Amino acid sequence: MTTTTINLPTSKFAYKIKAVEKIHQLTRKEREKALKLSGYNPFSLSSSQVYIDLHTDSGTSALSQEQWAALMTGDESYAGSSSYEKLCHSVEDIFGYRQCIPTHQGRGAEQILLPLLLERNLGKGSPNSSLDNKVFVSNFHFDTTAAHVELTGSTAVNLVIEDAYKTDVSHPWKGNIDIEKLTLEIEQRGAHNVVALIMTVTCNSMGGQPVSMENLRLAYEVAHRHEIPVVMDAARFAENAWFIKRRDPNYANHSIKDIVFEMFKYADMMVMSAKKDAMVNIGGLCAIKDDLALYREVQVGCVVREGFPSYGGLAGRDVNCLAVGLYEAMDEDYLTARIEQVIQLGLWLLDEGIPIQYPVGGHAVFIDAGKLFPHIPSSQFPGQALANELYLEGGIRCAEIGSFLLGRDPDTGIQKDSAVELTRLAIPRRVYSNDQLRYVVECMVAIKNRAQQVHGYGFVYEPPVLRHFLAHLEPIIAS
Ligand code: F0G
């Protein structure tokens, strides 16, 4: 394997713990029973049955004392809340986007914006304007984003660089979109059939991998040449900026805030799940750089789906907390401590010979379960098999990112082809200690040592959309 040199540790200590939550580990027998009852899907486990929860970094952060203070001083007015004004001010200051609405979470923003973009595209009255030909293109659509694209009747096309799929090939920007493929897709489809370009920073599905500033700029230029609007999926905007500062010498002396500001020049609008980098337990937003007409349409969509545009499905206190969290996300000492903790976990696993997506991304370590369990075919979900084993071994909850999550083609019903079968260990922000992560490594080593005995899974119940959230599975044990 070629490796990117990572010097650890450089972290400054960025915080100390003020409030704690008790955790408790079930016995192995109790875990076996709990997993069976969950339909072999850790999504359905009760949190009281989980010891270390690495299911997601979404909405699971520990708040700072400043965020708790903001919760106490939120303005609960139905309209014209000062917390909303504070949020708008933060969004304009940080991203340079003048119009903003909060939403209950990221998918709340997606469900408003994406159908509006399609409507606008159809309104162009271009030749060959059938819905069948419409696509959204992206480095990689997150699963809820892809689901919302598909709900509009359009297709979600992922064009991340090929190296992103090769977990043992080192590349500093595995979140980059392949600019050649993007150009080709636009030429072959016809620009009028490309509803929007969605740039996901960092690229969650590929391992929290960063997108370079140059790639953001080039993709924006290509899209704009063809009058295609660019949307930033901004859930992990600050982690992406940290990687730009660390890996692109042109930005080594820039502040994270300046890098973020420049990143967002290369988009026209953004959707954000604020439950990640912005470290709120609930919240999202949709912001538009300067298209006032589109903003008005978004406001109307918000009133119908989320609530009045100044609260968007949130309490005033949540909006207030979000306005603070957006700034905390960019604190460089915090970012360094946070991302280097994630990298440290990845390096420990690598040392034990466990295959992971390399280099390690910003919010999670992605284990290559396809490589760990070569005897389990994709159709029997090796990534889900590993997630279940980690629960059985140590009460650790994590998530599959592979064929199980990818699901079926909505038109043909055929299972989509996943290039990699991954299991994600997502690290909540400011929550777990390195000792707890060492325990995760010990459990992984035990599983690696009995990898041959691990088996795959098949469906007992398969929901029609976003099936991985609610599916029930059963073990497939060869006779
Ligand atoms: N975009 C990205 C890149 C995401 O990672 C997520 C959520 C969303 C959009 C949707 O946001 O959950 O607030 O509605 N990711 C979570 C995860 C669920 O575990 O990675 P949401």
Coordinates of C-alpha atoms and ligand atoms in Angstrom, one line a residue:
M1 CA 0.0 0.0 0.0
T2 CA 1.2 3.5 -0.7
T3 CA 0.7 5.7 2.3
T4 CA 0.3 9.4 2.9
T5 CA 2.5 10.4 5.8
I6 CA 0.5 11.4 8.9
N7 CA 2.4 12.8 11.9
L8 CA 0.5 12.2 15.1
P9 CA -0.1 13.5 17.6
T10 CA -0.1 17.3 16.9
S11 CA -3.4 17.8 18.7
K12 CA -3.7 20.5 21.2
F13 CA -6.1 19.6 24.0
A14 CA -9.2 21.5 23.0
Y15 CA -11.7 20.9 25.8
K16 CA -12.4 19.1 29.1
I17 CA -15.6 17.1 30.1
K18 CA -18.3 18.8 32.2
A19 CA -21.3 16.5 32.1
V20 CA -21.3 12.7 31.7
E21 CA -23.7 10.0 30.8
K22 CA -23.5 6.5 32.3
I23 CA -23.1 3.6 29.9
H24 CA -23.6 -0.1 30.6
Q25 CA -22.5 -3.3 28.8
L26 CA -24.9 -6.2 28.3
T27 CA -23.5 -9.7 28.6
R28 CA -22.7 -11.6 25.4
K29 CA -25.9 -13.7 25.8
E30 CA -28.0 -10.6 26.2
R31 CA -26.4 -9.0 23.1
E32 CA -27.2 -12.1 21.1
K33 CA -30.8 -12.0 22.1
A34 CA -31.0 -8.2 21.5
L35 CA -29.5 -8.5 18.0
K36 CA -31.9 -11.3 17.0
L37 CA -34.9 -9.2 18.2
S38 CA -33.6 -6.2 16.2
G39 CA -33.9 -8.3 13.0
Y40 CA -30.1 -8.3 12.8
N41 CA -30.2 -4.6 12.1
P42 CA -28.5 -2.4 14.8
F43 CA -30.7 0.5 13.7
S44 CA -33.5 -1.2 15.7
L45 CA -31.5 -1.7 18.9
S46 CA -32.4 0.3 22.0
S47 CA -29.5 2.7 23.0
S48 CA -29.6 1.1 26.4
Q49 CA -28.4 -2.1 24.7
V50 CA -25.4 -0.4 23.2
Y51 CA -22.1 0.1 24.9
I52 CA -20.1 2.2 22.5
D53 CA -22.3 3.9 19.9
L54 CA -20.5 4.6 16.6
H55 CA -23.6 4.4 14.5
T56 CA -23.4 8.0 13.4
D57 CA -21.8 11.3 14.1
S58 CA -25.2 13.0 13.4
G59 CA -26.9 14.8 16.3
T60 CA -24.7 12.9 18.8
S61 CA -22.1 15.6 19.6
A62 CA -21.6 16.8 23.2
L63 CA -22.7 20.5 23.3
S64 CA -20.3 23.2 24.6
Q65 CA -21.3 25.4 27.6
E66 CA -21.8 28.2 25.0
Q67 CA -24.3 26.1 23.1
W68 CA -26.1 25.2 26.4
A69 CA -26.2 28.9 27.2
A70 CA -27.6 29.6 23.7
L71 CA -30.3 27.0 24.3
M72 CA -31.4 28.9 27.5
T73 CA -31.6 32.3 25.6
G74 CA -33.3 31.2 22.4
D75 CA -36.2 33.4 21.2
E76 CA -39.4 31.3 20.9
S77 CA -41.4 33.9 18.9
Y78 CA -43.3 32.2 16.1
A79 CA -42.3 35.0 13.6
G80 CA -39.4 37.4 13.6
S81 CA -37.3 35.6 16.2
S82 CA -34.0 37.2 17.2
S83 CA -32.5 33.7 17.1
Y84 CA -33.3 33.5 13.4
E85 CA -31.7 36.9 12.8
K86 CA -28.6 35.6 14.6
L87 CA -28.6 32.5 12.4
C88 CA -28.9 34.6 9.2
H89 CA -26.1 36.8 10.3
S90 CA -23.8 33.8 11.0
V91 CA -24.6 32.2 7.7
E92 CA -23.9 35.3 5.7
D93 CA -20.7 36.0 7.7
I94 CA -19.4 32.4 7.3
F95 CA -20.6 31.4 3.9
G96 CA -21.4 34.6 2.2
Y97 CA -25.0 33.5 1.4
R98 CA -27.6 36.2 2.1
Q99 CA -30.8 34.2 2.3
C100 CA -31.3 31.3 4.7
I101 CA -34.0 29.2 6.3
P102 CA -33.5 26.7 9.1
T103 CA -35.0 23.2 8.7
H104 CA -35.6 20.4 11.1
Q105 CA -32.5 18.6 9.7
G106 CA -30.6 18.1 6.4
R107 CA -33.3 16.1 4.6
G108 CA -35.8 18.8 5.5
A109 CA -33.7 21.2 3.3
E110 CA -33.4 18.5 0.6
Q111 CA -37.1 17.9 0.4
I112 CA -37.8 21.6 -0.2
L113 CA -34.9 22.5 -2.5
L114 CA -34.5 19.5 -4.9
P115 CA -38.1 19.4 -6.3
L116 CA -37.9 23.2 -6.8
L117 CA -34.7 22.8 -8.8
L118 CA -36.4 20.1 -11.0
E119 CA -39.5 22.3 -11.5
R120 CA -37.2 25.1 -12.7
N121 CA -35.3 22.8 -15.0
L122 CA -38.5 21.5 -16.5
G123 CA -39.8 25.0 -16.9
K124 CA -36.8 25.8 -19.2
G125 CA -38.9 24.1 -21.9
S126 CA -35.9 22.5 -23.5
P127 CA -36.2 19.9 -26.2
N128 CA -36.1 16.3 -24.9
S129 CA -37.4 17.5 -21.5
S130 CA -38.9 14.2 -20.4
L131 CA -38.5 13.4 -16.7
D132 CA -36.8 10.1 -17.6
N133 CA -33.7 12.0 -18.9
K134 CA -33.3 14.2 -15.8
V135 CA -30.3 13.7 -13.6
F136 CA -28.7 15.2 -10.5
V137 CA -24.9 14.7 -10.6
S138 CA -22.6 14.6 -7.6
N139 CA -19.3 13.5 -6.3
F140 CA -21.5 11.2 -4.2
H141 CA -25.2 11.7 -3.1
F142 CA -25.7 10.8 0.5
D143 CA -28.5 8.2 0.8
T144 CA -31.2 10.7 1.8
T145 CA -30.1 13.0 -1.0
A146 CA -30.3 10.2 -3.5
A147 CA -33.7 9.2 -2.1
H148 CA -35.0 12.8 -2.6
V149 CA -33.6 12.9 -6.1
E150 CA -35.4 9.7 -6.9
L151 CA -38.6 10.9 -5.3
T152 CA -38.6 13.7 -7.9
G153 CA -38.5 11.1 -10.6
S154 CA -34.9 12.0 -11.6
T155 CA -31.8 9.9 -11.4
A156 CA -28.8 10.4 -9.0
V157 CA -25.5 10.0 -10.8
N158 CA -22.3 9.6 -8.7
L159 CA -19.1 10.7 -10.3
V160 CA -16.4 10.5 -7.6
I161 CA -12.9 9.7 -8.8
E162 CA -12.1 6.0 -9.3
D163 CA -9.3 6.0 -6.7
A164 CA -12.0 6.6 -4.0
Y165 CA -13.2 3.0 -4.5
K166 CA -9.8 1.6 -4.0
T167 CA -9.5 1.5 -0.2
D168 CA -5.7 0.7 -0.2
V169 CA -4.7 3.4 -2.7
S170 CA -3.7 6.6 -1.0
H171 CA -5.1 9.8 -2.5
P172 CA -5.4 13.1 -0.6
W173 CA -8.7 14.1 -2.2
K174 CA -10.8 10.9 -2.4
G175 CA -13.9 13.1 -2.3
N176 CA -13.2 14.8 -5.6
I177 CA -15.6 14.6 -8.5
D178 CA -14.0 13.3 -11.7
I179 CA -14.0 16.4 -13.8
E180 CA -13.6 14.5 -17.1
K181 CA -16.6 12.2 -16.3
L182 CA -18.6 15.3 -15.2
T183 CA -17.9 17.0 -18.6
L184 CA -18.7 13.8 -20.5
E185 CA -22.0 13.2 -18.5
I186 CA -23.1 16.8 -19.3
E187 CA -22.2 16.4 -23.0
Q188 CA -23.9 13.0 -23.4
R189 CA -27.1 13.8 -21.4
G190 CA -27.4 17.4 -22.8
A191 CA -26.8 20.2 -20.2
H192 CA -30.6 20.9 -20.0
N193 CA -31.1 17.4 -18.6
V194 CA -28.7 18.0 -15.7
V195 CA -30.9 19.5 -13.0
A196 CA -28.0 20.4 -10.6
L197 CA -24.5 19.5 -9.5
I198 CA -24.4 18.5 -5.8
M199 CA -20.9 18.7 -4.1
T200 CA -20.9 16.8 -0.9
V201 CA -18.2 18.0 1.6
T202 CA -16.7 16.0 3.0
C203 CA -17.8 13.0 0.9
N204 CA -19.5 10.9 3.5
S205 CA -20.3 7.8 1.5
M206 CA -16.6 7.4 0.4
G207 CA -15.3 7.7 4.0
G208 CA -15.6 11.3 5.0
Q209 CA -13.1 12.1 2.3
P210 CA -12.2 15.7 1.5
V211 CA -12.8 17.6 -1.7
S212 CA -9.9 19.9 -2.8
M213 CA -10.4 23.6 -3.4
E214 CA -9.3 23.2 -7.0
N215 CA -11.8 20.4 -7.6
L216 CA -14.6 22.6 -6.1
R217 CA -13.6 25.5 -8.4
L218 CA -13.2 23.3 -11.5
A219 CA -16.6 21.6 -11.0
Y220 CA -18.3 25.0 -10.5
E221 CA -16.7 26.3 -13.7
V222 CA -17.8 23.3 -15.7
A223 CA -21.4 23.5 -14.3
H224 CA -21.6 27.3 -14.8
R225 CA -20.4 27.0 -18.4
H226 CA -23.5 24.9 -19.0
E227 CA -25.8 27.0 -16.7
I228 CA -26.2 24.1 -14.2
P229 CA -26.8 25.3 -10.6
V230 CA -24.4 24.1 -8.0
V231 CA -25.6 23.0 -4.5
M232 CA -23.1 22.4 -1.7
D233 CA -24.2 19.5 0.7
A234 CA -22.4 21.1 3.6
A235 CA -22.8 18.7 6.5
R236 CA -19.1 18.5 7.2
F237 CA -17.9 21.8 5.8
A238 CA -15.4 22.6 8.5
E239 CA -13.8 19.2 8.5
N240 CA -13.3 19.6 4.7
A241 CA -11.7 23.0 5.3
W242 CA -9.3 21.5 7.9
F243 CA -8.1 18.9 5.3
I244 CA -7.6 21.7 2.7
K245 CA -5.5 23.6 5.2
R246 CA -3.4 20.5 6.0
R247 CA -3.0 19.1 2.6
D248 CA -2.9 22.0 0.1
P249 CA 0.2 24.1 0.7
N250 CA -1.6 27.1 -0.9
Y251 CA -3.9 27.2 2.2
A252 CA -1.4 26.3 4.9
N253 CA -1.5 29.9 6.3
H254 CA -5.2 30.6 5.8
S255 CA -7.7 30.5 8.7
I256 CA -10.3 27.8 8.5
K257 CA -13.0 30.6 8.3
D258 CA -11.3 32.0 5.2
I259 CA -11.0 28.6 3.6
V260 CA -14.7 27.9 4.3
F261 CA -15.7 31.3 2.7
E262 CA -13.7 30.5 -0.4
M263 CA -15.2 26.9 -0.7
F264 CA -18.7 28.4 -0.7
K265 CA -17.9 30.8 -3.5
Y266 CA -18.0 27.7 -5.7
A267 CA -21.7 27.0 -5.2
D268 CA -24.9 28.9 -5.7
M269 CA -26.8 27.4 -2.7
M270 CA -26.4 24.9 0.1
V271 CA -28.3 22.3 2.1
M272 CA -26.8 21.4 5.4
S273 CA -27.4 18.8 8.1
A274 CA -26.3 20.9 11.1
K275 CA -26.2 17.7 13.2
K276 CA -22.7 17.0 12.1
D277 CA -20.0 19.8 12.0
A278 CA -22.3 22.4 13.5
M279 CA -22.7 20.1 16.5
V280 CA -26.4 20.6 17.3
N281 CA -28.6 17.6 18.3
I282 CA -31.2 18.7 15.8
G283 CA -31.3 21.1 12.9
G284 CA -30.4 21.9 9.3
L285 CA -30.5 24.7 6.9
C286 CA -31.0 25.8 3.3
A287 CA -29.2 28.9 2.1
I288 CA -29.1 30.7 -1.2
K289 CA -26.3 32.9 -2.4
D290 CA -28.2 35.6 -4.2
D291 CA -31.2 34.2 -6.3
L292 CA -34.0 36.0 -4.5
A293 CA -36.7 34.4 -6.7
L294 CA -35.5 30.9 -5.7
Y295 CA -35.3 31.9 -2.1
R296 CA -39.0 33.0 -2.2
E297 CA -39.9 29.6 -3.5
V298 CA -37.9 27.9 -0.8
Q299 CA -39.7 30.0 1.8
V300 CA -43.1 28.9 0.5
G301 CA -41.9 25.3 0.5
C302 CA -40.8 25.7 4.0
V303 CA -44.1 27.1 5.2
V304 CA -45.9 24.0 3.8
R305 CA -43.4 21.4 5.0
E306 CA -41.3 22.6 7.9
G307 CA -43.0 25.6 9.4
F308 CA -42.6 29.4 9.2
P309 CA -39.3 30.2 7.6
S310 CA -37.8 31.8 10.7
Y311 CA -38.0 28.5 12.7
G312 CA -38.3 25.8 10.0
G313 CA -39.4 23.0 12.3
L314 CA -37.0 23.8 15.1
A315 CA -37.5 25.5 18.5
G316 CA -36.0 29.0 18.7
R317 CA -33.5 27.6 21.2
D318 CA -32.3 25.1 18.6
V319 CA -31.8 27.9 16.0
N320 CA -29.9 29.9 18.6
C321 CA -27.7 26.9 19.4
L322 CA -27.0 26.3 15.7
A323 CA -25.9 29.9 15.2
V324 CA -23.2 29.3 17.9
G325 CA -22.3 25.8 16.7
L326 CA -21.5 27.0 13.1
Y327 CA -18.6 29.1 14.6
E328 CA -17.4 26.4 17.0
A329 CA -17.1 24.0 14.1
M330 CA -14.3 26.2 12.7
D331 CA -12.2 26.4 15.9
E332 CA -8.9 25.0 14.6
D333 CA -7.7 23.5 18.0
Y334 CA -11.0 21.6 18.3
L335 CA -10.9 20.4 14.6
T336 CA -7.3 19.2 15.0
A337 CA -8.2 17.2 18.2
R338 CA -11.3 15.8 16.6
I339 CA -10.0 14.7 13.3
E340 CA -6.7 13.4 14.7
Q341 CA -8.7 11.2 17.1
V342 CA -10.5 9.7 14.1
I343 CA -7.2 9.3 12.2
Q344 CA -5.6 7.7 15.3
L345 CA -8.3 5.0 15.4
G346 CA -7.7 4.3 11.7
L347 CA -4.0 3.9 12.2
W348 CA -4.5 1.5 15.2
L349 CA -6.7 -0.7 13.0
L350 CA -4.2 -0.6 10.1
D351 CA -1.4 -1.6 12.5
E352 CA -3.5 -4.7 13.3
G353 CA -3.8 -5.5 9.6
I354 CA -7.4 -4.5 9.3
P355 CA -8.2 -3.1 5.9
I356 CA -9.7 0.4 6.0
Q357 CA -10.4 3.2 3.5
Y358 CA -7.0 5.0 3.4
P359 CA -6.2 7.8 4.2
V360 CA -8.7 8.1 7.0
G361 CA -11.5 10.6 6.6
G362 CA -12.8 13.3 8.9
H363 CA -15.7 11.8 10.8
A364 CA -15.3 8.1 10.6
V365 CA -13.1 5.1 9.9
F366 CA -14.5 2.9 7.1
I367 CA -13.5 -0.7 7.3
D368 CA -13.3 -2.7 4.1
A369 CA -15.6 -5.5 5.1
G370 CA -15.5 -6.9 1.5
K371 CA -11.7 -7.6 2.0
L372 CA -12.1 -8.8 5.6
F373 CA -14.8 -11.3 4.6
P374 CA -14.0 -12.3 1.0
H375 CA -16.1 -15.5 1.5
I376 CA -19.3 -13.4 1.9
P377 CA -20.8 -12.2 -1.4
S378 CA -22.1 -8.6 -1.8
S379 CA -25.7 -10.0 -2.0
Q380 CA -25.2 -11.2 1.6
F381 CA -24.0 -7.8 2.8
P382 CA -20.4 -8.3 4.3
G383 CA -20.6 -4.7 5.7
Q384 CA -23.7 -5.6 7.7
A385 CA -22.2 -8.8 8.8
L386 CA -19.3 -6.9 10.3
A387 CA -21.7 -4.4 12.0
N388 CA -23.5 -7.3 13.6
E389 CA -20.3 -9.0 14.7
L390 CA -19.0 -5.8 16.3
Y391 CA -22.2 -5.6 18.3
L392 CA -22.0 -9.3 19.4
E393 CA -18.3 -8.9 20.2
G394 CA -18.3 -5.8 22.2
G395 CA -21.7 -4.0 22.2
I396 CA -20.4 -1.6 19.6
R397 CA -23.0 -0.2 17.2
C398 CA -21.9 1.0 13.7
A399 CA -23.4 1.2 10.2
E400 CA -23.0 -0.6 6.9
I401 CA -22.1 1.5 3.8
G402 CA -22.4 -0.8 0.9
S403 CA -24.9 -2.9 -1.0
F404 CA -27.4 -3.0 1.9
L405 CA -27.5 0.8 2.1
L406 CA -27.4 1.3 -1.7
G407 CA -30.6 -0.6 -2.3
R408 CA -32.3 -1.3 -5.6
D409 CA -32.8 0.6 -8.8
P410 CA -36.3 2.2 -8.4
D411 CA -37.2 1.3 -12.0
T412 CA -35.9 -2.2 -12.4
G413 CA -35.9 -3.4 -8.8
I414 CA -32.5 -4.8 -9.4
Q415 CA -29.9 -4.5 -6.6
K416 CA -27.6 -1.6 -7.4
D417 CA -23.9 -2.5 -7.8
S418 CA -21.7 -1.3 -4.9
A419 CA -18.0 -0.9 -5.8
V420 CA -17.0 -1.4 -2.1
E421 CA -18.5 -3.1 0.9
L422 CA -17.7 -0.9 3.9
T423 CA -18.6 -0.7 7.6
R424 CA -18.5 2.8 9.1
L425 CA -17.2 3.6 12.6
A426 CA -18.5 7.1 12.9
I427 CA -17.1 9.1 15.8
P428 CA -19.4 11.5 17.6
R429 CA -17.8 14.9 18.3
R430 CA -16.3 15.5 21.8
V431 CA -17.9 12.3 23.2
Y432 CA -15.5 9.3 23.4
S433 CA -12.0 9.0 24.8
N434 CA -9.1 7.3 23.1
D435 CA -9.2 4.5 25.6
Q436 CA -12.8 3.7 24.5
L437 CA -11.6 3.7 20.9
R438 CA -8.7 1.3 21.9
Y439 CA -11.4 -1.1 23.1
V440 CA -13.1 -0.9 19.7
V441 CA -9.7 -1.9 18.1
E442 CA -9.5 -4.9 20.5
C443 CA -12.9 -6.1 19.4
M444 CA -12.0 -5.7 15.8
V445 CA -8.9 -7.8 16.3
A446 CA -11.0 -10.6 17.8
I447 CA -13.3 -10.5 14.8
K448 CA -10.4 -10.6 12.4
N449 CA -9.1 -13.7 14.1
R450 CA -12.3 -15.6 13.5
A451 CA -13.2 -13.9 10.2
Q452 CA -13.8 -17.2 8.4
Q453 CA -16.6 -18.1 10.7
V454 CA -18.6 -15.0 10.0
H455 CA -21.6 -15.4 7.7
G456 CA -23.8 -13.2 5.6
Y457 CA -27.4 -12.1 5.8
G458 CA -30.7 -12.1 3.8
F459 CA -33.9 -10.2 4.0
V460 CA -36.9 -11.1 6.1
Y461 CA -38.5 -7.7 5.6
E462 CA -37.3 -5.2 3.0
P463 CA -38.9 -1.7 3.0
P464 CA -39.3 0.0 -0.4
V465 CA -37.3 3.2 0.3
L466 CA -34.2 3.7 2.4
R467 CA -34.5 0.0 3.4
H468 CA -31.4 -0.1 5.7
F469 CA -33.2 2.0 8.3
L470 CA -36.0 -0.5 9.0
A471 CA -35.1 -3.8 7.3
H472 CA -35.2 -7.1 9.2
L473 CA -32.6 -9.7 8.3
E474 CA -31.7 -13.3 9.1
P475 CA -28.3 -15.1 9.1
I476 CA -27.5 -17.2 6.1
I477 CA -25.6 -20.2 7.4
A478 CA -24.2 -22.7 4.9
S479 CA -25.4 -26.2 5.7
Ligands
F0G1 N1 -26.0 14.9 3.6 C1 -25.0 14.2 4.2 C2 -23.6 14.3 3.6 C3 -25.2 13.5 5.3 O1 -24.2 12.8 5.9 C4 -26.5 13.4 5.9 C5 -26.8 12.6 7.0 C6 -27.5 14.2 5.2 C7 -27.2 14.9 4.1 C8 -28.9 14.2 5.8 O2 -29.0 14.9 6.9 O3 -29.7 13.3 8.7 O4 -29.8 15.7 9.1 O5 -31.4 14.6 7.5 N2 -26.0 11.8 7.5 C9 -26.2 11.0 8.7 C10 -25.1 10.0 8.8 C11 -27.6 10.4 8.9 O6 -25.2 9.1 9.7 O7 -24.1 10.1 8.1 P1 -30.0 14.6 8.1

